[in-house]
PDB file of C-alpha atoms and ligand atoms in Angstrom:
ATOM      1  CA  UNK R   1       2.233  23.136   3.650  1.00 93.00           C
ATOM      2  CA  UNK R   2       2.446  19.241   4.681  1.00 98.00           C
ATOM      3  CA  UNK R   3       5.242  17.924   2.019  1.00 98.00           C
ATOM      4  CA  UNK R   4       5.006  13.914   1.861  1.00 98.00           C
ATOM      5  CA  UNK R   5       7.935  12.035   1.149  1.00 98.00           C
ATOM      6  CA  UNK R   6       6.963   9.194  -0.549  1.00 98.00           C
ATOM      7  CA  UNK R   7       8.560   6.512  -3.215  1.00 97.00           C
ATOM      8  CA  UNK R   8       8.247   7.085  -6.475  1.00 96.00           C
ATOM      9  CA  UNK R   9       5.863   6.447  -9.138  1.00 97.00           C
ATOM     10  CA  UNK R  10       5.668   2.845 -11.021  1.00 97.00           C
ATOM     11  CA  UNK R  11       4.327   0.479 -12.720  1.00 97.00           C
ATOM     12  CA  UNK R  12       1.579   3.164 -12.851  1.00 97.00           C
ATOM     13  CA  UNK R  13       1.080   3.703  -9.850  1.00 97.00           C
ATOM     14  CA  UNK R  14       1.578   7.203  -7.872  1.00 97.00           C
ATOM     15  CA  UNK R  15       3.887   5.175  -6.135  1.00 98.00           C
ATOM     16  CA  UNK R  16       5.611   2.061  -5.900  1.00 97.00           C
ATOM     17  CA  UNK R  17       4.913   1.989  -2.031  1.00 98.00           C
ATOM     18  CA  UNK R  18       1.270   0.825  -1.486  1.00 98.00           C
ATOM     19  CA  UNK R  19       1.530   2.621   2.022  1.00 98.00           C
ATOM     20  CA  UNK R  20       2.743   6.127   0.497  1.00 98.00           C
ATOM     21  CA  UNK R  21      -0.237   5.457  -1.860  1.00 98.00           C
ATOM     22  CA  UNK R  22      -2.332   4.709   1.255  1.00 98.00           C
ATOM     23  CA  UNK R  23      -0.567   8.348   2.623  1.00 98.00           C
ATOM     24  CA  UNK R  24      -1.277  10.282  -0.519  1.00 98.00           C
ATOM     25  CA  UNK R  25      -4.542   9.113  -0.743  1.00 98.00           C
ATOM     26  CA  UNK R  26      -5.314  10.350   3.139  1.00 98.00           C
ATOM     27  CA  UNK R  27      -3.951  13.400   2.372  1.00 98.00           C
ATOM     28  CA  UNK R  28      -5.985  14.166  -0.838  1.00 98.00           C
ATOM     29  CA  UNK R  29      -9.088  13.233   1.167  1.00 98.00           C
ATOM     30  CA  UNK R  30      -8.256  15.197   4.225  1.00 98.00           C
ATOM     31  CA  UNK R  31      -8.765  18.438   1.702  1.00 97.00           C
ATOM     32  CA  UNK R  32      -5.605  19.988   3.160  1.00 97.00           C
ATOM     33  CA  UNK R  33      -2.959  21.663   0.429  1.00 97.00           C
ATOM     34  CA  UNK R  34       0.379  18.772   0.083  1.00 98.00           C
ATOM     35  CA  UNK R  35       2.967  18.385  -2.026  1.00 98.00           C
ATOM     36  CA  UNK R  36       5.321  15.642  -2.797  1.00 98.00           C
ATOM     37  CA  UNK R  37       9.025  14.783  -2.401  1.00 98.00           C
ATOM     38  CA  UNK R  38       9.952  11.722  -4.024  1.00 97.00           C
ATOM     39  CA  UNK R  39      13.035   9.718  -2.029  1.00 94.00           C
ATOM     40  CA  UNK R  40      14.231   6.100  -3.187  1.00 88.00           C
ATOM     41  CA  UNK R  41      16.652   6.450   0.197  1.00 88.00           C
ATOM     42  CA  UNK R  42      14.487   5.873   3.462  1.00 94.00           C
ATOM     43  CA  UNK R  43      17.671   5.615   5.503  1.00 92.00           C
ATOM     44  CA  UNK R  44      17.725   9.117   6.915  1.00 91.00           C
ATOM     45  CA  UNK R  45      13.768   8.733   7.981  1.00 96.00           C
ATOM     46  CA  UNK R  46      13.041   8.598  11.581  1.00 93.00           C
ATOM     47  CA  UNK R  47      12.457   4.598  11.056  1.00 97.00           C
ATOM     48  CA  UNK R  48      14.282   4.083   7.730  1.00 97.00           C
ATOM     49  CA  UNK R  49      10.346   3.654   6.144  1.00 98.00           C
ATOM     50  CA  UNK R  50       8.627   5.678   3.990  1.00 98.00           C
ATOM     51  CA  UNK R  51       6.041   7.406   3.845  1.00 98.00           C
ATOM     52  CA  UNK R  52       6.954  10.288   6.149  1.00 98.00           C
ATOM     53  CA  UNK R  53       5.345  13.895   6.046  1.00 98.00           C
ATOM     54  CA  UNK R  54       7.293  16.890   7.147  1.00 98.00           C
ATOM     55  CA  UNK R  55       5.371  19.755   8.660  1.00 98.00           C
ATOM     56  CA  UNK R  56       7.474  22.479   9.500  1.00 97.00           C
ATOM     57  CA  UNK R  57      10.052  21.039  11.339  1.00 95.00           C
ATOM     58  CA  UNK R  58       8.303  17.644  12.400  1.00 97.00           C
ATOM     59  CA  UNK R  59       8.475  14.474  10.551  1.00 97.00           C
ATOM     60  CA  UNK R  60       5.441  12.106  10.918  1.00 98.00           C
ATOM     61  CA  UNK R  61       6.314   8.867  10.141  1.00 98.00           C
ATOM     62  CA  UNK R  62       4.124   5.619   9.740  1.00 98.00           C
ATOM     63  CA  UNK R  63       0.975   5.927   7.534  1.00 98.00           C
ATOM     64  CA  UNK R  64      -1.104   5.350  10.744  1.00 98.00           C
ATOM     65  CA  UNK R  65       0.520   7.848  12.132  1.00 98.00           C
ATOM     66  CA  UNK R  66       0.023  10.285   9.413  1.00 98.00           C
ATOM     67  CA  UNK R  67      -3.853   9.295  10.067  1.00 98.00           C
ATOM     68  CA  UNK R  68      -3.780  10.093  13.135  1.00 98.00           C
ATOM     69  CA  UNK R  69      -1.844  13.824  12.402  1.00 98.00           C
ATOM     70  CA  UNK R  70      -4.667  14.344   9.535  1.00 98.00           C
ATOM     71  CA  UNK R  71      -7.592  13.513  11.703  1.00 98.00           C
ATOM     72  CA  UNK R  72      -6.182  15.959  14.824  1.00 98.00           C
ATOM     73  CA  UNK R  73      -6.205  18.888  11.843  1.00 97.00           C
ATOM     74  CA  UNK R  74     -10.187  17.464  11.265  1.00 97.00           C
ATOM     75  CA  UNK R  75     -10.477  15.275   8.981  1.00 98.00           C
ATOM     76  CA  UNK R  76     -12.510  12.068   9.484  1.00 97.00           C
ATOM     77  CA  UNK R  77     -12.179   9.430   7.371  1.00 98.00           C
ATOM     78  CA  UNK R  78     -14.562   7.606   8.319  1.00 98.00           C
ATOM     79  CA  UNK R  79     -17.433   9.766   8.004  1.00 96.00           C
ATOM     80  CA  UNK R  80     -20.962   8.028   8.943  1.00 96.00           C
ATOM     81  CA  UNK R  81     -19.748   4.646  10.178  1.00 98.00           C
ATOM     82  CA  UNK R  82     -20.963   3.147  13.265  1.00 98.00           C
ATOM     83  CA  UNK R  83     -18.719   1.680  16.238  1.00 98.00           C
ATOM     84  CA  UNK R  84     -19.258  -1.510  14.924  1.00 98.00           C
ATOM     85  CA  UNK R  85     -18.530  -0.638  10.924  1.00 98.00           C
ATOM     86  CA  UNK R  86     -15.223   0.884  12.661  1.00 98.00           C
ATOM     87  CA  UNK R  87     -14.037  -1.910  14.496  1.00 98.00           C
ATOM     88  CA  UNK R  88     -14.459  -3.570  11.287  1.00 98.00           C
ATOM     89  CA  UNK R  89     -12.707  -1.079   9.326  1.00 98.00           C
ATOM     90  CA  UNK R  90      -9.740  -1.396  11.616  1.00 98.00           C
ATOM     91  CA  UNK R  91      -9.678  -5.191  11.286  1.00 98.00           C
ATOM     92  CA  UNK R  92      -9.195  -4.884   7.646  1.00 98.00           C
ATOM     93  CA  UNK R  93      -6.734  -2.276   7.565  1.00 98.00           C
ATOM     94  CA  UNK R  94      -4.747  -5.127  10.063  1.00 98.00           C
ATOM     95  CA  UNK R  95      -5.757  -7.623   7.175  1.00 98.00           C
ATOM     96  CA  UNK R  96      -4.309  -5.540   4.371  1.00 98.00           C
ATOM     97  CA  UNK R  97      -1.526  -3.523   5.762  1.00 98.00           C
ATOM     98  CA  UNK R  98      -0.029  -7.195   7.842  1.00 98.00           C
ATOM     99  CA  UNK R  99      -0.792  -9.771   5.912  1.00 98.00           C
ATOM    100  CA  UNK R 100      -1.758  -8.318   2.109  1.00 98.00           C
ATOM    101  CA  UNK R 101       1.388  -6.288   2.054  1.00 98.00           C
ATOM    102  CA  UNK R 102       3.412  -9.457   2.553  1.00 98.00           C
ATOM    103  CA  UNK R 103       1.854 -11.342  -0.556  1.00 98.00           C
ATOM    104  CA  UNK R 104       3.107  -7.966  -2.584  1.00 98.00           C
ATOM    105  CA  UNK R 105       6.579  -7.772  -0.834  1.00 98.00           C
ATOM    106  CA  UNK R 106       7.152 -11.819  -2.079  1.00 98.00           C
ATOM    107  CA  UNK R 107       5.483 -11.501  -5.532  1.00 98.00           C
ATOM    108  CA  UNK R 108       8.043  -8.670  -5.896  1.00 98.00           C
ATOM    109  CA  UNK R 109      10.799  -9.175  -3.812  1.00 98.00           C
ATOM    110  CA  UNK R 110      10.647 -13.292  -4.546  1.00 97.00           C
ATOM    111  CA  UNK R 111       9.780 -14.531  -7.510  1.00 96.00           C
ATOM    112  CA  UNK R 112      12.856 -14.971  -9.772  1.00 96.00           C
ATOM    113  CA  UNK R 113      10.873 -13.825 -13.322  1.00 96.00           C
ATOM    114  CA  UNK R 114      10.076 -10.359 -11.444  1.00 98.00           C
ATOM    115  CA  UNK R 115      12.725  -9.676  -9.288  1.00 97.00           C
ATOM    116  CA  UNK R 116      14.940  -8.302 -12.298  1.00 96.00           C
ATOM    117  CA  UNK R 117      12.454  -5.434 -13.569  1.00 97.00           C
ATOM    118  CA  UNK R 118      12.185  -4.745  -9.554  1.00 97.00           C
ATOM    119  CA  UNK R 119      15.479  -4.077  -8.960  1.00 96.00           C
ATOM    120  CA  UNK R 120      15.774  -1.657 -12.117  1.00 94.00           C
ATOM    121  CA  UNK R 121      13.142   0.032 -11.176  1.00 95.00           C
ATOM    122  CA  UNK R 122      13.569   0.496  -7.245  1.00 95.00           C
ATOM    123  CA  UNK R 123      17.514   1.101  -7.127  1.00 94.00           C
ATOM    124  CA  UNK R 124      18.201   2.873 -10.879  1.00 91.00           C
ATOM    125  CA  UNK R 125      20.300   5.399  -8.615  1.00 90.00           C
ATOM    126  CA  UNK R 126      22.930   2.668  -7.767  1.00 91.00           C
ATOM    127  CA  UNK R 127      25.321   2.253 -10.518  1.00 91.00           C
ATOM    128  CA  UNK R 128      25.052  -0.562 -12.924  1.00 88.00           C
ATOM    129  CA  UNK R 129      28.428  -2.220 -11.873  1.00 92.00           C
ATOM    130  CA  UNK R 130      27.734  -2.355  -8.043  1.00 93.00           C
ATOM    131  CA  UNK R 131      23.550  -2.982  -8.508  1.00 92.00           C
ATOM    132  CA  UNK R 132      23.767  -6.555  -8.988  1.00 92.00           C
ATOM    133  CA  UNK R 133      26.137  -6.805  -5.434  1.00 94.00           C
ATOM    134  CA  UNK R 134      24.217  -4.534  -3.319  1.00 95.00           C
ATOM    135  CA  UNK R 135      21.173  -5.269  -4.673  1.00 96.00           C
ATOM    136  CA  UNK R 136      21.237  -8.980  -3.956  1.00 96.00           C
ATOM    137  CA  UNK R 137      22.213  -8.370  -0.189  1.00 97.00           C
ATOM    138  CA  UNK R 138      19.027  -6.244   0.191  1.00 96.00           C
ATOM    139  CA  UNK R 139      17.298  -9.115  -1.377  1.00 98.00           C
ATOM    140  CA  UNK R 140      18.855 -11.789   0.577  1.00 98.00           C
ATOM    141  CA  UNK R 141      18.027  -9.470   3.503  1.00 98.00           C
ATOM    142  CA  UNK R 142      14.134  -9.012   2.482  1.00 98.00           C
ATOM    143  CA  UNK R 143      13.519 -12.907   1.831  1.00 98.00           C
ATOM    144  CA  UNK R 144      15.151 -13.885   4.990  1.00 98.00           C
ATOM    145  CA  UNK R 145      12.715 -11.605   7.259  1.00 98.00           C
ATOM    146  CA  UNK R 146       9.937 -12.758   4.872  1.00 98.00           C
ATOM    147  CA  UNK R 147      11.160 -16.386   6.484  1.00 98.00           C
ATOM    148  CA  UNK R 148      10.918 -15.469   9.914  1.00 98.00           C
ATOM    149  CA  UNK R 149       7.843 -14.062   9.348  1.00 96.00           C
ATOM    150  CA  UNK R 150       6.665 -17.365   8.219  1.00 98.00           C
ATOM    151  CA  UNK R 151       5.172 -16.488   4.292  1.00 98.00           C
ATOM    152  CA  UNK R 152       7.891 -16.772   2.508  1.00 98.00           C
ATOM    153  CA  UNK R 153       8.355 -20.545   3.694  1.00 98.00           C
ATOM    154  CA  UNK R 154       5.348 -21.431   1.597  1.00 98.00           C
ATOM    155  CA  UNK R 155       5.270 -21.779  -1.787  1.00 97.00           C
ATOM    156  CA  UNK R 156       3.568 -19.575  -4.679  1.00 96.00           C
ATOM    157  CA  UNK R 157       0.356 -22.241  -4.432  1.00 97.00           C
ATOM    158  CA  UNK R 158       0.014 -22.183  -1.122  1.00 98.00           C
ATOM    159  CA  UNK R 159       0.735 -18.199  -0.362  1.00 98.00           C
ATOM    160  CA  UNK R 160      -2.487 -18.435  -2.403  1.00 98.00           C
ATOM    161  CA  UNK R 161      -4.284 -20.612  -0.639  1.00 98.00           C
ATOM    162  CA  UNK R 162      -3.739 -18.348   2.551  1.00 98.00           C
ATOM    163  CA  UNK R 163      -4.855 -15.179   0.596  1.00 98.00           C
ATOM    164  CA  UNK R 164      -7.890 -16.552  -1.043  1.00 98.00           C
ATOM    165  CA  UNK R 165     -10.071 -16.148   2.133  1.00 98.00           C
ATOM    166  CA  UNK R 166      -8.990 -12.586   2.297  1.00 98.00           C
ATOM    167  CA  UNK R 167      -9.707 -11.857  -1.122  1.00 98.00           C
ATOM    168  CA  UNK R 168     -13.197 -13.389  -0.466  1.00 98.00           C
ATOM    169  CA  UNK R 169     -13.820 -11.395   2.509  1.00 98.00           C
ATOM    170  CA  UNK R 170     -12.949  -8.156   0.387  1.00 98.00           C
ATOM    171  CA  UNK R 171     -15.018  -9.351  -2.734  1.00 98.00           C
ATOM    172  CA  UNK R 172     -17.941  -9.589  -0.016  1.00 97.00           C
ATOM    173  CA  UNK R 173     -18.089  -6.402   1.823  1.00 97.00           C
ATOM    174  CA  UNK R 174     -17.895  -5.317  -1.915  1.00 97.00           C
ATOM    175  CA  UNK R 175     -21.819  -6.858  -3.151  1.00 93.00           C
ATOM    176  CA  UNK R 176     -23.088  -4.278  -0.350  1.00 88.00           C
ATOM    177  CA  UNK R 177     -21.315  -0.935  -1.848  1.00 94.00           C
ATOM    178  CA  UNK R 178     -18.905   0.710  -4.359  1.00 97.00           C
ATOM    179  CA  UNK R 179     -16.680   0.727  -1.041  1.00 98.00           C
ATOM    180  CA  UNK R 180     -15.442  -1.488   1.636  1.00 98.00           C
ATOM    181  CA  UNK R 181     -18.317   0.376   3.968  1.00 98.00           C
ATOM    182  CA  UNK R 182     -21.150   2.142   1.429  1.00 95.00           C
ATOM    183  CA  UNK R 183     -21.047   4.425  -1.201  1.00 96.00           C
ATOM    184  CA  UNK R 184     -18.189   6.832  -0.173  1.00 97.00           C
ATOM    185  CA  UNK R 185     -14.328   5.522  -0.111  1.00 98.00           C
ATOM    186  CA  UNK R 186     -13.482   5.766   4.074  1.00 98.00           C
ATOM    187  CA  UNK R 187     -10.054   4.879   5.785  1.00 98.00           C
ATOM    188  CA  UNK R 188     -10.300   0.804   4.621  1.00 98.00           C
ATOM    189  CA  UNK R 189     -10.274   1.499   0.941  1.00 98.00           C
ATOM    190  CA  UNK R 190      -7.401   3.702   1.435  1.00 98.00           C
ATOM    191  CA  UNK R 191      -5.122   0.722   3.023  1.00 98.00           C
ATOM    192  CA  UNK R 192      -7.273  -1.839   1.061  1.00 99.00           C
ATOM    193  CA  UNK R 193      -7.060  -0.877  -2.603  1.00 98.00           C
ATOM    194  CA  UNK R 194      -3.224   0.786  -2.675  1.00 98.00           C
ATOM    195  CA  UNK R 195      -2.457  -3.283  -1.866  1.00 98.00           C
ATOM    196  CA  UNK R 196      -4.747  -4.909  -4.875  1.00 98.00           C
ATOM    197  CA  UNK R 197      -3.563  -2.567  -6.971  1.00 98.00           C
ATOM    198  CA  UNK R 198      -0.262  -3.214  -6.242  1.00 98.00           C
ATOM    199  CA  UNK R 199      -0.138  -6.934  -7.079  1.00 98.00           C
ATOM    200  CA  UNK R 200      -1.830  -5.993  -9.948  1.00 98.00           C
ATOM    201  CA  UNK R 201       0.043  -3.837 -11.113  1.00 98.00           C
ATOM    202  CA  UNK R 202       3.311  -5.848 -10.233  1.00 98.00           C
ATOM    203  CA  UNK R 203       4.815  -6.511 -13.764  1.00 97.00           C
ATOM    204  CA  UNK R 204       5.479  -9.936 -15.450  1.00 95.00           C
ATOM    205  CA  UNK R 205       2.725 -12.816 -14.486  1.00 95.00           C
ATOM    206  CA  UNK R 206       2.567 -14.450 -11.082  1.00 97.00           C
ATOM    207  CA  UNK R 207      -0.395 -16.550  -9.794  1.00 98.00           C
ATOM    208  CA  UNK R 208      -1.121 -13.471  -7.455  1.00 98.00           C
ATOM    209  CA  UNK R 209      -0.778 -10.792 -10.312  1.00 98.00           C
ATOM    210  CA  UNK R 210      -3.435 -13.291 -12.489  1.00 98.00           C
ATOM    211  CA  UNK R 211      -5.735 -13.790  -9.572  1.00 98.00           C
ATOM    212  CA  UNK R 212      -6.226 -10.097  -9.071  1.00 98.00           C
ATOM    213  CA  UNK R 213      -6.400  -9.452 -12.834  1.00 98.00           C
ATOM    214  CA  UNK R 214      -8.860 -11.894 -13.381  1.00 98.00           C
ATOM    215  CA  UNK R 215     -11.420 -10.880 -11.123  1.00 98.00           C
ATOM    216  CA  UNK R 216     -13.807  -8.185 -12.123  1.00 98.00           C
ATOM    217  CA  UNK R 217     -14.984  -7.318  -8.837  1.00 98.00           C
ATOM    218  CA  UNK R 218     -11.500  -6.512  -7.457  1.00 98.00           C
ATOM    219  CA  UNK R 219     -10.669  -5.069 -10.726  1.00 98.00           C
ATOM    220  CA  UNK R 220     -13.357  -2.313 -10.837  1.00 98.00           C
ATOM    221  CA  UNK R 221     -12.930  -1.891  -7.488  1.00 98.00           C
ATOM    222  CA  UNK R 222      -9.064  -0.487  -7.288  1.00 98.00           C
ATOM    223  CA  UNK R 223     -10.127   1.249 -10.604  1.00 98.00           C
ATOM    224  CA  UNK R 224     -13.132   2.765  -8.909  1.00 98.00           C
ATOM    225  CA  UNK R 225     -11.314   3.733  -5.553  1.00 98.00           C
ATOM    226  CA  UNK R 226      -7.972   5.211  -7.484  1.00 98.00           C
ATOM    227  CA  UNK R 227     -10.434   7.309  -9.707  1.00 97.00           C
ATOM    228  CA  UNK R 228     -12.436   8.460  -6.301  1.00 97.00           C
ATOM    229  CA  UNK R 229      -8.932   9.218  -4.497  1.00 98.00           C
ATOM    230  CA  UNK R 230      -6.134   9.927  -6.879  1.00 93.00           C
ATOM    231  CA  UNK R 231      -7.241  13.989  -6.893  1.00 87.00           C
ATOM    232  CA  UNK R 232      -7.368  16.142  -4.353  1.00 88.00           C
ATOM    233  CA  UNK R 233     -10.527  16.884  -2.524  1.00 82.00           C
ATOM    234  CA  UNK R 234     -11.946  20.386  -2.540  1.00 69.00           C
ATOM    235  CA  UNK R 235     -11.913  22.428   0.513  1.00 52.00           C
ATOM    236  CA  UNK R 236     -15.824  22.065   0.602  1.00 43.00           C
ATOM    237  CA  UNK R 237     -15.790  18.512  -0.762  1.00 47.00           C
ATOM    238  CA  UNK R 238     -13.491  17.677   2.647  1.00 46.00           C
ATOM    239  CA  UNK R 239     -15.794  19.925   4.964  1.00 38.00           C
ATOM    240  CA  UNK R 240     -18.721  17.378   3.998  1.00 38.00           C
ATOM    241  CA  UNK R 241     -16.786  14.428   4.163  1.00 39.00           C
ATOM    242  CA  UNK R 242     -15.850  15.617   7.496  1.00 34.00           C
ATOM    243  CA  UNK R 243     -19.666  16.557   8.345  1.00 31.00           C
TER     244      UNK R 243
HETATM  245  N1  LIG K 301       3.739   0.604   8.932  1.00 68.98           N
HETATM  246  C1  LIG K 301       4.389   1.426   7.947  1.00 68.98           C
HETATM  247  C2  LIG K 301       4.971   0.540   6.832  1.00 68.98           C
HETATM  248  C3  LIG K 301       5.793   1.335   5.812  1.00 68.98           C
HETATM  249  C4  LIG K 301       6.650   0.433   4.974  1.00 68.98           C
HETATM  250  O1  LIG K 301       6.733  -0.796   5.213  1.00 68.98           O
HETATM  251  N2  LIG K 301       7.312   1.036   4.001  1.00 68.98           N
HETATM  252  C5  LIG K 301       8.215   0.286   3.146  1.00 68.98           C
HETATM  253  C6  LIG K 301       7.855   0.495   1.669  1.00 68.98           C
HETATM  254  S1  LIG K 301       6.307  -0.259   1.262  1.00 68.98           S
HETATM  255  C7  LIG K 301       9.625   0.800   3.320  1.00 68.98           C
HETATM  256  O2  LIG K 301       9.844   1.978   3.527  1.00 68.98           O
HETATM  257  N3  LIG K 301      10.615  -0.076   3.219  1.00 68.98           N
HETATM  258  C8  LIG K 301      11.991   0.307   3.246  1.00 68.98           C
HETATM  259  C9  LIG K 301      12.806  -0.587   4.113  1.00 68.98           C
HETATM  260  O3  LIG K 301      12.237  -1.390   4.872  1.00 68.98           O
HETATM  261  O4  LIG K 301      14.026  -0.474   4.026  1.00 68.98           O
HETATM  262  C10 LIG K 301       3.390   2.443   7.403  1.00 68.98           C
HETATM  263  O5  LIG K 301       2.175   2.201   7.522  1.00 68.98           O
HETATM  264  O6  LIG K 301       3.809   3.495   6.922  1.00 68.98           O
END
C-alpha cells in the first residue's frame, strides 16, 4: 500500500498544498490502492517538502518524482498524446508548478488581509502564545526568498500583469477540450488545476483570488478537473487510461 503524506485539507481543498493535490490526484488516476497521512511538519522529509509517498521502506519525495514512481508501476498519464502534445504538456507543468505556484505562495504568504486566516490555519499545532513569534520568522523567511526570486518585488498589479498571459494561454488550450490536451484529464491538468484552484480558493479577496473567480472558463474548468480526479480510478478504469 503506497501511503502519501500530504498537508492537510483547507479552504476546501483535499489539501492546502496544490502539489500534494497534484500527488493525490496522480495517485487516484494511476488506479493503484493509497491512503493518506496528513503532516503539517515537513521537517523530517527527505527535503523538508511535502508531498512524499512511503512505500515500504522508501520515501519518494517531489511530486515529479512520485510521477515518475507511478508511471514505472504502469501508469501513463498521458495516454494518447503525441511527442509534440507532450513537450507541450511538460512546458506547462514548468508554467504552473514555477511560476503559478509563486502567485499562490504571495497571495497567501503576502498579502497582509490574508496572511492572518493563513497562519491559523497552516500552524494551529503551535501554541497561541508562541504562533505570532515563530510564525512571523517563517513569514519573514518565505517573503524574503519570494524577493530573491524576483515576484515578490512587484506589486499586487503588476504580479498580475505577469500572470495574465499565462492565464490566457490556459483559457486557450481550454476552447479545444474539457482538458488542457482533449477530452480526458492527462498529467497537465493534474499540476494545472490543483494551482487555479488554489488561488481560488485562497480566502479573503485579492486581485488574483477575483481574477480566477471571475472567469467562467477557469472556473468550470478546476470544477470539471476536481470532479474528474478527486475519486479514485477503478482498476479497469486505470487499465484503459493506461491502454
Ligand atoms: N517540487 C516540489 C515542490 C513541493 C513544495 O514546494 N511543497 C511545499 C508546499 S506547497 C512545502 O512542502 N513547503 C514547506 C517548506 O518549504 O518548508 C514538488 O513538486 O513536490
Amino acid at each position: 500500500m503506497i501511503t502519501l503524506i500530504t498537508f492537510a485539507p483547507a479552504f476546501g481543498q483535499i489539501s492546502a498544498s496544490p502539489f500534494c493535490v497534484k500527488a493525490a490526484w496522480m495517485l487516484n488516476m494511476s488506479g493503484l490502492q493509497w491512503q493518506r497521512e496528513d503532516s503539517m511538519d515537513p521537517r523530517k522529509m527527505p527535503k523538508q517538502k511535502l508531498p512524499v509517498i512511503r512505500v515500504g521502506q522508501t520515501l519518494v519525495q517531489d511530486s515529479d518524482n512520485i510521477r515518475a514512481y507511478l508511471e514505472q508501476q504502469g501508469a501513463d498519464f498521458d495516454a494518447g498524446l503525441n511527442d509534440m502534445e507532450k513537450a507541450t504538456s511538460r512546458a506547462f507543468i514548468r508554467m504552473a508548478e514555477e511560476h503559478l505556484y509563486f502567485h499562490c505562495v504571495l497571495q497567501r504568504w503576502g498579502e497582509d488581509t490574508v496572511w492572518p486566516t493563513i497562519r491559523d490555519t497552516y500552524f494551529t499545532a503551535i501554541p497561541s502564545v508562541l504562533r505570532g513569534f515563530v510564525t512571523n520568522k517563517l513569514r519573514r523567511a518565505c517573503l524574503q526568498g519570494m524577493d530573491r526570486q524576483g515576484l515578490g518585488r512587484l506589486t499586487p498589479q503588476e504580479r498580475m500583469q505577469r500572470i495574465e498571459p499565462d492565464l490566457q494561454a490556459i483559457t486557450t488550450r481550454l476552447w479545444h477540450g474539457r482538458f488542457l490536451f482533449g477530452g480526458q484529464p492527462t498529467a497537465a491538468d493534474a499540476s494545472v488545476a490543483p494551482m487555479l484552484a488554489g488561488m481560488r480558493a485562497t480566502p479573503g479577496t485579492t486581485l488574483l483570488k477575483t481574477r480566477i473567480a471571475e472567469d467562467e472558463i477557469l472556473c468550470r474548468y478546476i470544477d470539471r478537473t476536481e470532479d474528474a480526479l478527486s475519486v479514485p480510478r477503478t482498476t479497469a478504469a486505470s487499465v484503459s487510461l493506461c491502454a
